[in-house]
C-alpha cells in the first residue's frame, strides 16, 4: 500500500458559475509542494481576466495591465478578497440618452443647439459579498476620490452582494419588475445618467477599488472559503492585501495559494487540511538506507513574482530572487494578488529556497509503530536537528515495515526589502464648494457686442474642483436657461487691505494689491510688458479692470501684485476696498454669454458642481458696460472771447490694443455727444456730433459749475467725463 500527500479537486467554476462537488483525495508524489515538479510553469488557474490574468489551459495566470472593461455572456465573475482593483463586467446598460440644449435665438439672432449624452449601466464586481467601493477610475482618471467625492455628477448605487438585496429600481423600471434580477450573492454597482462628454460620448473603461474585507486576508482563509468546506483548519497565516479568485478550477486557485505560501495538504478526518508550519511533530531514526540529491542544474536560477502593488494604485509590479550557480532558466509567476513590493520579494526568495531545498530527499524504513505517520507529517531525524525539518511525501507499508519518502524543508523566509518604483497617481483632491463670479464687462476679445453680455468665471474652494453646470434667469428665478458647463477652473480670491485710486495713464508703482486665494492649487505669475500688451494678467477687482506685472507669494495662500496698470478697457481706476473679490480673466476660464435683456435688468446666475450641497447663486445688474462706449477723456475748457469752449476725445469699445496708431473705429451708429453744464440755479444741456462744444459765458454765469460729457452710443449713453470750473 502506498500513499502520497496531495490535493485533487474536481473541476468547478470559481465565481459566478455553478460549482460542482469538491473532491479531496491523495495523488501522486509531489516535489516542492502540491503543484508538482514542474514548479517553473504550472501553478494553477487562479486567473482573473478582469485583472488581465489570462488563462491558457493549465498554464496558469499571466499578468499585464488592468484590463479594459468588457461585457461577455457566461464569463465567470471573480470572488474578491481583501482590497483589490478590478474592471468588472458590464451586466446591464441602456441606450445612450441624448440631451439637447438650445442657446440664443432671441431678437432675430440665430440659435445654437448643442447635444450631450449620458448612459445608465450596471457593472458586476465580485461573486462574493463585499463591504464597499473606494476610488473609481474612468479611462485612468479618477471618477471618485478616496474620500467618496465625485469628480463628475452622476447617480450611483452600490449593491454589496448579500442574499437579501432587492432589484435595482432603475433596472426594474426599464426591464419590468418581474424581469429584473436582484443578483443576490453578486456585488455590483449601478450608474444612472453618467455624463459622457468627457469620455468621447461612450461608456468609459472603469476600474474599481473594491473593499471585500476590512483587513488583509490570510492565505488559509481564502483557500478555505474557495473549498466550500473541503479544507479544514486555519491554514497558512501569510497575509495578502487582496486576491482575485477566478477560473474554471478551484484546484488551480488553491494550488497557487499553496505554492506561494509553501503550504501542503494532509488528511484531516474525511477532509484535508492545508499546512505550512515546518515544525516537526515526530522524531524518527535514520537507517541510512537511501539518500539522494537532484542536480542543481534542474533548479531555476531565478524566480520572478508579478503582482499588484497597492502603493502604486494597484498597477503591476514584479520582484525577482536570484540563485547563484548552475540551473535552468528563470521562472515567472503571475500572482493575482495585491501585496507590497517587499512582500513579493519575500515570496520570490522563499519559493526559490524551497525548490532548492527540495532537491534533497531521503528514504527511511521504520518499524510498525510508525504506521500512524501520514503523508504531510513534518518530522525531525534523530541526531540531525541541525539539518532542519523534513516532510513526509509518501508512505509505503509492506511486511510490517513502514517506508517514508522525505524531502527537506526550507527555513522560514527572512523578510526582504524592495521598492516598487516611482508611482504617478491620478490627482485626488476634493472639489469643494463652487465659487461663482458673474459680471458685465467690455468684450475681452475686442469684438463688437450687439447685446449685453455676462462674463462668468467659476472656481472651487478646493483643488479638485473641475467644472459646474451654469444656468441664468431673467425673471428672478421663475424660469432658468442653461448655459452648459463652466470652462477651466479660474483664479478667484479676495483683496486684503484697501487700495487707493491711481491714474489710468501711468504705471502704478506706488500701490500693491495683496490677494488671498482659497487653496494652493491657484497660483499667480508675472508678465513682461509685451505680454501685458497682449492682454495677460487682466483681473477684475470690483468694477475696475487691472493688469499686474509682478506676482510675489508672500504667504501660503497670499500673493502680492505690483507694477499695476489701472483702469483697463475703459473702466475707472477707483479705490479698492478690503474684501473686494479678485477674478483673473484668463481666456480658458471665462464664459461669455449674450443676454436677451435690457440695461438695468437684474440677472440671476446659478451654478451647481459635484462638491456643492446646493446651488450657488449670484446676482448681476446689467450696467451696459459690454455694449456702451467708454467715457470720453481729456475733457478741457477754455475761454475764447465771450464763450467757453469744451473739448474732449472719444474712446472706442473696439480694439483696445491700438495697434496702428490711428484713431480707433467709431463702431456706433453715429458720432454724437451729450453735454450738460450745471451752474448755480441753472442747467444747460446740448447735443453735438463733434468732439467739442461752445457755450456763451452768459449761459454759465459767474459761479462755480460743472461740465459733463457723455458719448451717445447705439445702445445708450456712456459714462460721463466730468470737469469742475
XYZ file of C-alpha atoms in Angstrom:
725
model
C 0.000 0.000 0.000
C 1.317 3.433 -0.872
C 0.076 6.973 -0.356
C 1.294 10.485 -1.013
C 0.185 13.898 0.130
C -1.665 15.961 -2.438
C -4.888 17.609 -3.459
C -7.226 16.717 -6.282
C -10.217 18.941 -6.809
C -12.980 18.155 -9.226
C -13.277 20.935 -11.781
C -15.672 23.719 -10.946
C -16.048 27.359 -11.774
C -14.694 29.975 -9.406
C -17.023 32.955 -9.246
C -20.479 33.369 -10.651
C -20.839 29.944 -12.325
C -22.432 26.928 -10.691
C -19.887 24.955 -8.671
C -19.715 21.173 -8.727
C -18.622 18.864 -5.923
C -15.166 19.326 -4.450
C -13.339 16.013 -4.201
C -10.312 15.557 -1.974
C -8.036 12.555 -2.277
C -4.378 11.596 -2.412
C -2.486 11.759 -5.664
C 0.999 11.033 -6.929
C 4.201 12.150 -5.268
C 4.832 15.898 -5.257
C 8.065 17.832 -5.304
C 8.241 21.169 -3.574
C 4.522 21.408 -2.823
C 1.224 20.415 -4.369
C 1.943 21.780 -7.784
C 4.447 19.065 -8.676
C 7.906 19.002 -10.154
C 7.044 21.487 -12.895
C 7.136 24.347 -10.444
C 8.531 26.614 -13.095
C 5.495 26.688 -15.324
C 2.291 25.283 -13.887
C 0.916 26.951 -10.787
C -2.811 26.611 -11.297
C -5.598 28.579 -12.797
C -6.137 31.395 -10.334
C -6.946 33.589 -13.259
C -8.712 36.907 -13.087
C -9.472 38.100 -16.591
C -10.692 41.399 -15.160
C -7.159 41.897 -13.908
C -5.715 40.553 -17.188
C -4.676 37.219 -15.674
C -5.400 35.480 -18.959
C -5.797 31.696 -18.736
C -4.266 29.372 -21.297
C -5.402 25.910 -20.332
C -3.384 24.823 -17.313
C -0.511 27.234 -17.912
C -1.587 29.449 -15.082
C -2.261 33.178 -14.943
C -0.478 35.873 -16.893
C -0.078 39.338 -15.525
C -0.428 42.549 -17.543
C -2.016 45.951 -17.151
C -5.528 46.411 -15.806
C -7.969 45.078 -18.355
C -10.346 47.053 -20.466
C -13.836 46.592 -19.151
C -15.833 44.008 -21.074
C -19.293 42.505 -21.255
C -19.284 38.812 -22.189
C -22.207 36.483 -21.647
C -21.358 33.479 -19.475
C -17.974 34.704 -18.322
C -17.232 33.896 -14.668
C -17.073 36.770 -12.216
C -14.231 36.656 -9.681
C -14.532 36.227 -5.962
C -12.611 39.077 -4.376
C -10.833 39.023 -1.029
C -9.226 41.873 0.869
C -8.848 45.008 -1.217
C -8.430 44.838 -4.991
C -8.762 46.964 -8.087
C -10.870 45.341 -10.795
C -12.585 46.340 -14.013
C -15.742 44.288 -13.566
C -18.231 43.114 -16.163
C -20.982 45.303 -17.614
C -24.120 43.237 -16.979
C -26.804 45.740 -17.991
C -26.948 49.027 -19.870
C -29.428 51.351 -21.513
C -29.012 53.043 -24.847
C -27.273 56.398 -24.779
C -29.639 59.193 -23.805
C -29.392 62.354 -25.906
C -29.804 65.736 -24.245
C -30.444 68.837 -26.368
C -29.560 72.300 -25.206
C -30.627 75.353 -27.170
C -28.918 78.702 -26.677
C -29.615 82.108 -28.159
C -32.172 82.804 -30.841
C -33.652 85.946 -29.305
C -34.153 89.289 -31.032
C -33.500 87.948 -34.507
C -30.236 86.232 -33.560
C -29.541 82.658 -34.679
C -29.849 79.935 -32.076
C -27.367 77.153 -31.414
C -28.355 73.664 -30.331
C -25.756 71.517 -28.624
C -26.052 67.830 -27.809
C -24.746 65.822 -24.897
C -25.165 62.205 -23.929
C -25.462 60.128 -20.788
C -25.758 56.436 -20.049
C -27.049 54.185 -17.303
C -25.469 50.788 -16.744
C -24.602 48.157 -14.136
C -21.183 46.601 -13.515
C -20.652 43.305 -11.668
C -17.634 43.353 -9.368
C -17.461 40.224 -7.224
C -19.231 36.888 -6.858
C -18.577 37.214 -3.132
C -20.154 39.849 -0.859
C -18.084 42.995 -0.358
C -18.017 45.807 2.175
C -17.790 48.771 -0.167
C -16.128 50.550 -3.057
C -13.381 53.141 -2.680
C -11.883 55.001 -5.601
C -13.215 54.617 -9.125
C -11.181 55.345 -12.253
C -12.616 56.181 -15.679
C -10.159 55.849 -18.559
C -7.380 56.012 -15.977
C -8.569 59.255 -14.370
C -10.306 59.423 -11.035
C -14.069 59.470 -11.260
C -14.471 59.157 -7.491
C -11.852 60.016 -4.906
C -10.732 58.246 -1.762
C -12.981 60.494 0.329
C -16.019 59.403 -1.701
C -16.183 62.696 -3.596
C -17.282 62.504 -7.212
C -15.359 64.305 -9.929
C -18.391 64.115 -12.250
C -22.019 64.418 -11.218
C -23.712 61.040 -11.580
C -26.205 58.771 -9.925
C -24.559 55.799 -8.222
C -25.817 52.850 -6.192
C -23.830 50.006 -4.661
C -25.188 46.510 -4.038
C -22.850 44.600 -1.727
C -23.939 41.109 -2.751
C -25.930 39.977 0.265
C -28.729 37.458 -0.054
C -31.438 39.984 0.829
C -30.736 42.683 -1.751
C -33.661 43.796 -3.893
C -33.644 44.563 -7.625
C -32.325 47.971 -8.572
C -35.242 50.372 -9.192
C -33.776 51.701 -12.441
C -33.298 48.207 -13.867
C -36.756 47.241 -12.658
C -38.341 50.268 -14.320
C -36.537 49.580 -17.594
C -36.979 45.802 -17.737
C -40.087 45.304 -15.656
C -40.144 44.157 -12.053
C -40.709 40.520 -12.996
C -37.728 40.591 -15.389
C -35.260 42.447 -13.153
C -32.915 40.101 -11.245
C -31.823 41.020 -7.740
C -28.373 39.482 -8.345
C -28.264 38.114 -4.810
C -24.785 36.972 -3.888
C -23.312 39.237 -6.565
C -21.756 42.586 -5.692
C -22.440 45.166 -8.384
C -22.867 48.888 -8.937
C -25.346 50.914 -10.963
C -24.527 54.223 -12.636
C -27.505 56.382 -13.524
C -27.174 59.147 -16.129
C -23.382 59.271 -16.159
C -22.431 62.243 -18.417
C -20.278 61.074 -21.304
C -18.904 64.358 -22.709
C -15.528 63.803 -21.057
C -15.282 60.278 -22.462
C -15.977 60.832 -26.136
C -19.696 60.111 -25.747
C -19.085 56.468 -24.846
C -19.147 54.454 -21.658
C -15.608 54.799 -20.284
C -13.447 51.905 -19.185
C -13.969 51.793 -15.437
C -11.891 50.202 -12.703
C -12.966 49.969 -9.082
C -11.145 49.799 -5.784
C -13.198 47.060 -4.136
C -13.090 46.572 -0.376
C -14.155 42.978 0.214
C -12.683 42.584 3.714
C -11.711 45.159 6.335
C -8.160 43.824 6.758
C -5.627 41.801 4.745
C -6.747 38.184 4.383
C -4.709 35.071 5.173
C -3.942 32.501 2.502
C -5.596 29.847 4.643
C -8.889 31.697 4.950
C -9.014 32.313 1.185
C -8.376 28.640 0.399
C -10.910 27.524 2.993
C -13.579 29.813 1.521
C -12.946 28.523 -2.000
C -13.022 24.864 -0.938
C -16.579 25.135 0.408
C -15.775 23.059 3.484
C -13.381 20.556 1.904
C -10.394 22.186 3.608
C -10.360 22.385 7.382
C -8.157 24.233 9.830
C -6.728 27.728 9.860
C -4.288 27.125 7.022
C -1.234 29.253 6.228
C -1.249 32.552 8.156
C 0.528 34.505 5.410
C -1.435 37.698 4.670
C -2.362 39.115 1.279
C -3.687 42.641 0.831
C -6.069 41.307 -1.777
C -6.752 38.321 -4.000
C -8.923 37.618 -7.032
C -10.140 34.021 -7.351
C -11.103 33.345 -10.926
C -11.020 30.402 -13.286
C -12.565 27.075 -14.199
C -10.933 25.080 -11.404
C -10.880 25.667 -7.672
C -7.945 23.293 -7.529
C -5.787 25.582 -9.617
C -6.557 28.577 -7.415
C -5.883 26.701 -4.177
C -2.662 25.212 -5.555
C -1.495 28.696 -6.447
C -2.136 29.796 -2.884
C -0.315 26.745 -1.553
C 2.635 27.355 -3.807
C 3.220 30.973 -2.827
C 2.811 30.207 0.873
C 4.835 26.973 0.901
C 1.830 25.003 2.126
C 0.963 21.348 1.634
C -2.058 19.168 2.314
C -2.608 16.480 4.939
C -5.558 14.198 5.719
C -7.925 15.605 8.304
C -10.760 13.212 9.033
C -12.951 12.961 5.967
C -11.439 16.157 4.552
C -7.987 17.661 4.323
C -6.010 20.400 5.988
C -3.669 22.943 4.463
C -0.494 23.401 6.496
C 2.668 25.432 6.211
C 4.359 25.088 9.626
C 7.801 23.493 9.293
C 7.716 22.363 12.939
C 8.441 18.650 13.493
C 5.753 16.671 15.288
C 7.712 13.386 15.323
C 11.337 12.353 15.615
C 12.429 9.320 13.618
C 15.667 7.357 13.263
C 17.612 7.171 10.007
C 18.728 3.704 8.993
C 20.829 5.199 6.228
C 19.050 3.192 3.586
C 18.723 5.849 0.843
C 19.731 9.444 0.328
C 19.776 11.367 -2.916
C 20.087 14.956 -4.184
C 18.873 16.184 -7.536
C 21.385 18.083 -9.686
C 21.463 21.829 -9.106
C 21.110 22.329 -12.829
C 17.477 21.233 -12.618
C 16.579 24.097 -10.304
C 15.637 27.533 -11.683
C 18.290 30.201 -11.338
C 15.713 32.893 -10.616
C 12.120 33.332 -9.551
C 10.074 36.329 -10.745
C 6.797 37.119 -8.975
C 4.459 39.583 -10.674
C 1.715 41.108 -8.569
C -0.446 44.151 -7.991
C 1.089 46.841 -5.813
C -1.372 48.821 -3.625
C 1.261 51.527 -3.162
C 1.161 52.114 -6.920
C -2.630 52.243 -7.253
C -2.689 48.500 -7.986
C -0.512 48.789 -11.062
C 1.551 45.723 -11.869
C 4.886 45.188 -10.187
C 7.496 42.434 -10.355
C 10.166 41.258 -7.915
C 12.951 38.772 -8.700
C 15.027 36.469 -6.500
C 18.265 35.050 -7.948
C 20.263 31.922 -7.028
C 23.946 31.684 -7.928
C 25.371 28.663 -9.676
C 24.094 26.390 -12.447
C 20.427 25.984 -13.094
C 17.577 26.114 -15.515
C 16.086 29.253 -16.965
C 14.236 31.550 -14.614
C 10.602 31.002 -13.692
C 7.932 33.700 -13.811
C 4.883 33.527 -11.583
C 1.874 35.766 -12.278
C 0.079 36.103 -8.967
C -3.455 37.569 -8.952
C -2.877 39.149 -5.564
C -2.259 42.579 -4.123
C 0.827 42.959 -1.967
C 3.722 45.283 -1.335
C 6.958 45.084 -3.276
C 8.739 43.790 -0.173
C 6.155 41.029 0.306
C 6.519 39.952 -3.332
C 10.306 39.900 -2.971
C 9.985 37.754 0.152
C 7.678 35.301 -1.645
C 10.047 35.034 -4.617
C 13.022 34.347 -2.341
C 11.082 31.808 -0.270
C 9.834 29.937 -3.347
C 13.347 29.716 -4.767
C 14.717 28.493 -1.418
C 12.017 25.825 -1.170
C 12.697 24.499 -4.663
C 16.433 24.385 -3.997
C 15.964 22.702 -0.638
C 13.551 20.130 -2.080
C 16.374 18.718 -4.202
C 17.403 16.741 -1.130
C 15.415 13.523 -0.491
C 15.721 10.699 1.991
C 14.037 7.348 2.394
C 13.621 5.798 5.828
C 12.413 2.331 6.792
C 10.797 2.142 10.213
C 9.124 -0.474 12.327
C 5.374 -0.960 12.649
C 4.882 1.702 15.395
C 5.449 4.328 12.693
C 2.366 3.182 10.827
C 0.428 6.238 12.067
C 2.721 8.655 10.215
C 0.679 10.087 7.347
C 1.753 11.994 4.248
C 2.278 15.650 5.062
C 3.656 14.990 8.534
C 6.725 17.046 9.455
C 9.446 15.007 11.150
C 12.921 15.501 12.533
C 15.701 12.909 12.200
C 17.224 11.740 15.442
C 20.632 13.277 15.972
C 20.388 15.631 12.981
C 18.498 18.603 14.365
C 20.979 20.898 12.669
C 19.719 19.736 9.269
C 16.225 21.056 9.915
C 12.816 19.519 9.338
C 11.628 17.022 6.728
C 8.202 16.495 5.233
C 6.756 13.089 4.508
C 5.644 12.993 0.884
C 4.953 9.268 0.542
C 4.313 6.328 2.863
C 4.612 2.634 1.910
C 3.672 -0.216 4.275
C 4.938 -3.686 3.424
C 5.625 -6.728 5.653
C 5.083 -4.702 8.819
C 7.706 -2.211 7.762
C 6.950 1.466 7.099
C 8.931 3.233 4.381
C 8.875 7.049 4.387
C 9.923 9.286 1.499
C 11.072 12.663 2.816
C 12.022 15.996 1.307
C 13.905 18.708 3.119
C 12.002 21.802 4.196
C 13.445 25.262 3.848
C 13.855 27.513 6.838
C 11.288 30.292 7.319
C 11.808 33.140 4.882
C 13.630 36.237 6.042
C 11.557 39.345 5.213
C 13.075 41.146 2.253
C 13.057 44.819 1.436
C 12.235 46.090 -2.033
C 10.922 49.169 -3.779
C 8.010 49.146 -6.172
C 9.406 52.125 -8.030
C 8.036 55.535 -8.757
C 4.291 55.981 -8.854
C 2.343 58.652 -10.752
C -1.074 58.709 -9.152
C -4.132 60.310 -10.633
C -4.767 63.580 -8.770
C -7.260 63.092 -5.962
C -8.230 66.392 -4.399
C -11.671 67.270 -3.035
C -13.724 69.564 -5.237
C -15.026 71.903 -2.575
C -17.890 74.318 -2.984
C -18.188 76.332 -6.186
C -17.032 79.964 -6.177
C -19.065 81.795 -8.814
C -18.489 85.276 -10.215
C -20.692 86.939 -12.843
C -20.117 90.493 -14.032
C -20.768 92.592 -17.105
C -17.502 93.651 -18.736
C -16.391 95.128 -22.037
C -15.867 92.382 -24.586
C -12.460 90.903 -23.746
C -11.893 89.617 -27.273
C -12.215 93.042 -28.893
C -15.353 92.044 -30.777
C -18.317 94.410 -31.041
C -21.121 93.209 -28.789
C -24.625 93.808 -30.082
C -26.344 92.639 -26.900
C -25.475 92.952 -23.227
C -23.325 90.020 -22.173
C -22.247 88.467 -18.910
C -18.750 87.277 -18.164
C -18.789 84.230 -15.886
C -15.811 82.701 -14.097
C -16.051 79.840 -11.623
C -13.624 78.014 -9.366
C -13.707 75.779 -6.323
C -12.725 76.107 -2.711
C -10.502 73.020 -3.083
C -8.012 71.938 -5.776
C -10.173 69.085 -7.064
C -12.895 71.334 -8.478
C -13.240 70.942 -12.243
C -16.487 72.423 -13.518
C -20.107 73.148 -12.713
C -23.362 73.381 -14.594
C -24.478 77.012 -15.060
C -27.938 78.482 -15.575
C -29.306 82.022 -15.567
C -32.710 83.562 -15.040
C -34.177 86.764 -16.469
C -37.311 86.637 -14.308
C -35.951 86.383 -10.760
C -35.835 82.594 -10.742
C -39.261 81.826 -12.186
C -37.533 80.052 -15.096
C -33.958 79.109 -15.826
C -31.924 78.925 -19.036
C -28.980 76.519 -19.231
C -25.614 77.833 -20.339
C -23.908 74.442 -20.140
C -20.781 73.878 -18.108
C -18.173 76.307 -16.923
C -14.780 76.327 -18.575
C -11.478 75.553 -16.855
C -11.225 76.460 -13.153
C -10.477 80.143 -12.699
C -8.433 82.002 -10.107
C -10.750 83.821 -7.711
C -9.609 85.372 -4.455
C -10.154 88.231 -2.036
C -8.279 91.532 -1.771
C -6.651 92.013 1.615
C -6.425 95.682 2.576
C -7.835 98.791 0.901
C -6.059 100.260 -2.138
C -6.210 103.908 -3.182
C -7.016 105.151 -6.666
C -4.355 105.878 -9.283
C -4.270 107.426 -12.766
C -5.027 105.053 -15.590
C -2.431 106.724 -17.809
C 0.610 105.770 -15.718
C 2.159 102.560 -14.443
C 1.186 102.365 -10.779
C 4.326 101.502 -8.812
C 3.087 103.105 -5.596
C 0.360 100.637 -4.721
C 0.458 96.891 -4.173
C -2.558 94.601 -4.101
C -2.497 91.661 -1.678
C -4.753 88.796 -2.733
C -5.781 85.787 -0.627
C -6.546 82.665 -2.682
C -8.696 79.789 -1.375
C -6.243 76.921 -1.944
C -2.712 76.103 -3.041
C -3.822 74.898 -6.456
C -4.311 78.528 -7.518
C -1.179 80.458 -8.415
C -0.399 83.857 -9.921
C 2.512 84.640 -12.223
C 4.138 87.805 -13.527
C 4.266 89.071 -17.108
C 6.574 91.323 -19.093
C 5.488 94.434 -20.986
C 4.938 92.558 -24.254
C 2.695 90.003 -22.577
C 0.761 92.744 -20.801
C 0.232 94.472 -24.123
C -1.288 91.228 -25.412
C -3.741 91.251 -22.518
C -2.005 88.994 -19.987
C -2.737 89.167 -16.249
C -6.016 91.047 -16.621
C -8.123 90.854 -13.485
C -11.452 92.206 -12.326
C -11.222 93.873 -8.923
C -14.606 95.255 -8.051
C -15.739 97.372 -11.012
C -12.185 98.005 -12.188
C -10.064 96.001 -14.587
C -6.402 95.869 -13.575
C -3.280 94.327 -15.053
C -0.251 93.427 -12.940
C 3.337 92.849 -14.000
C 4.704 91.117 -10.911
C 3.212 88.498 -8.593
C 5.041 87.505 -5.420
C 3.903 84.837 -2.988
C 4.202 86.294 0.498
C 2.265 83.609 2.370
C 0.960 80.103 1.862
C -2.144 81.485 0.142
C -1.355 85.210 -0.129
C 0.087 86.926 -3.193
C 1.300 90.499 -3.668
C 0.678 92.148 -7.041
C 2.746 95.147 -8.165
C 3.536 97.122 -11.337
C -0.142 97.793 -11.845
C -1.966 99.086 -14.887
C -5.175 100.565 -13.536
C -8.499 101.274 -15.232
C -8.036 98.951 -18.203
C -10.610 98.657 -21.026
C -12.252 101.930 -20.153
C -13.034 101.115 -16.530
C -12.394 103.721 -13.848
C -9.382 103.442 -11.535
C -11.375 103.710 -8.324
C -10.263 102.931 -4.753
C -10.330 99.205 -3.972
C -11.951 98.308 -0.637
C -10.638 95.478 1.529
C -12.518 92.223 0.979
C -13.239 93.004 -2.668
C -13.277 89.982 -4.959
C -10.319 89.373 -7.261
C -11.019 87.452 -10.503
C -8.292 86.601 -13.010
C -9.709 86.838 -16.536
C -7.880 84.089 -18.409
C -9.300 83.059 -21.753
C -9.656 79.366 -20.940
C -11.651 80.026 -17.773
C -14.013 82.771 -18.995
C -17.526 82.080 -20.270
C -19.169 84.988 -22.114
C -22.942 84.768 -22.511
C -25.037 87.233 -24.585
C -28.245 88.240 -22.815
C -31.691 88.900 -24.268
C -32.099 91.567 -21.617
C -32.141 95.327 -21.190
C -29.660 97.583 -19.470
C -30.586 97.833 -15.805
C -32.204 94.393 -15.721
C -31.416 92.046 -12.841
C -29.909 88.671 -13.808
C -29.664 85.636 -11.520
C -26.845 83.184 -12.241
C -26.757 79.740 -10.635
C -24.033 77.083 -10.641
C -24.045 73.559 -9.278
C -20.920 71.414 -9.080
C -20.211 67.965 -7.698
C -18.909 69.440 -4.433
C -21.933 71.647 -3.792
C -24.537 70.758 -1.211
C -26.918 73.031 -3.105
C -26.878 75.531 -5.975
C -24.673 78.629 -5.702
C -26.383 81.843 -6.849
C -25.125 85.342 -7.620
C -26.951 88.454 -8.827
C -25.761 90.810 -11.543
C -27.479 94.007 -12.699
C -26.692 94.874 -16.307
C -24.928 98.237 -16.425
C -24.394 98.253 -20.176
C -20.590 98.212 -19.994
C -20.489 95.463 -22.610
C -22.396 97.486 -25.251
C -21.908 101.148 -24.287
C -18.949 103.278 -25.364
C -16.451 104.196 -22.661
C -16.490 107.678 -21.187
C -14.714 110.448 -23.157
C -11.302 111.543 -21.914
C -9.080 114.674 -21.914
C -12.051 116.924 -21.178
C -10.899 120.540 -21.091
C -12.463 124.019 -21.145
C -11.032 127.422 -22.145
C -12.463 130.897 -22.607
C -12.464 132.226 -26.136
C -13.828 135.751 -26.249
C -17.259 135.774 -24.610
C -17.688 131.975 -24.730
C -16.327 128.811 -23.180
C -15.155 126.064 -25.496
C -15.160 122.499 -24.155
C -13.122 119.814 -25.940
C -12.638 116.067 -25.353
C -11.543 112.857 -27.012
C -13.853 109.958 -27.662
C -12.895 106.374 -26.995
C -13.994 103.232 -28.799
C -15.090 99.896 -27.372
C -13.271 98.118 -30.214
C -9.627 97.092 -30.482
C -8.214 98.239 -27.143
C -4.625 97.469 -28.166
C -4.451 100.394 -30.668
C -2.034 98.580 -32.983
C -1.799 101.108 -35.857
C -1.736 104.471 -34.043
C -4.690 105.896 -35.998
C -7.988 106.862 -34.350
C -10.000 103.834 -33.293
C -13.112 102.907 -35.228
C -16.331 104.533 -34.061
C -18.396 101.260 -34.091
C -21.510 103.208 -33.004
C -24.324 104.084 -35.410
C -23.252 107.746 -35.391
C -20.948 110.083 -33.577
C -22.872 112.158 -31.062
C -22.328 113.584 -27.585
C -24.492 114.970 -24.812
C -23.020 117.920 -22.948
C -24.510 119.027 -19.632
C -23.408 122.263 -17.930
C -24.545 122.779 -14.372
C -24.225 126.134 -12.592
C -25.942 127.600 -9.546
C -29.599 127.864 -10.390
C -29.327 126.723 -13.975
C -28.655 123.609 -16.109
C -27.840 123.672 -19.795
C -27.968 120.533 -21.957
C -26.995 120.293 -25.592
C -26.026 117.631 -28.135
C -23.297 117.781 -30.746
C -21.862 115.485 -33.370
C -18.302 116.785 -32.990
C -15.922 116.381 -30.013
C -16.263 119.977 -28.827
C -18.952 122.445 -27.770
C -19.018 126.247 -27.368
C -21.227 127.858 -24.707
C -21.727 131.627 -24.119
C -20.467 132.889 -20.786
C -23.855 134.429 -20.131
C -25.365 130.945 -20.115
C -22.989 129.816 -17.399
C -22.882 132.759 -15.046
C -20.143 133.741 -12.626
C -20.450 130.962 -10.009
C -18.720 127.573 -9.915
C -20.114 124.885 -12.141
C -19.572 121.511 -13.722
C -19.383 120.160 -17.257
C -20.202 116.515 -18.036
C -19.846 114.888 -21.435
C -21.323 111.545 -22.488
C -20.995 109.809 -25.819
C -24.257 108.713 -27.394
C -23.864 105.058 -28.339
C -26.012 102.672 -30.301
C -27.392 101.160 -27.099
C -27.283 104.154 -24.766
C -25.156 106.837 -23.129
C -21.621 106.223 -21.978
C -20.363 107.001 -18.512
C -19.729 110.722 -18.015
C -16.481 112.641 -18.178
C -16.632 115.474 -15.606
C -14.844 118.831 -15.264
C -15.399 121.338 -12.477
C -14.937 125.076 -13.074
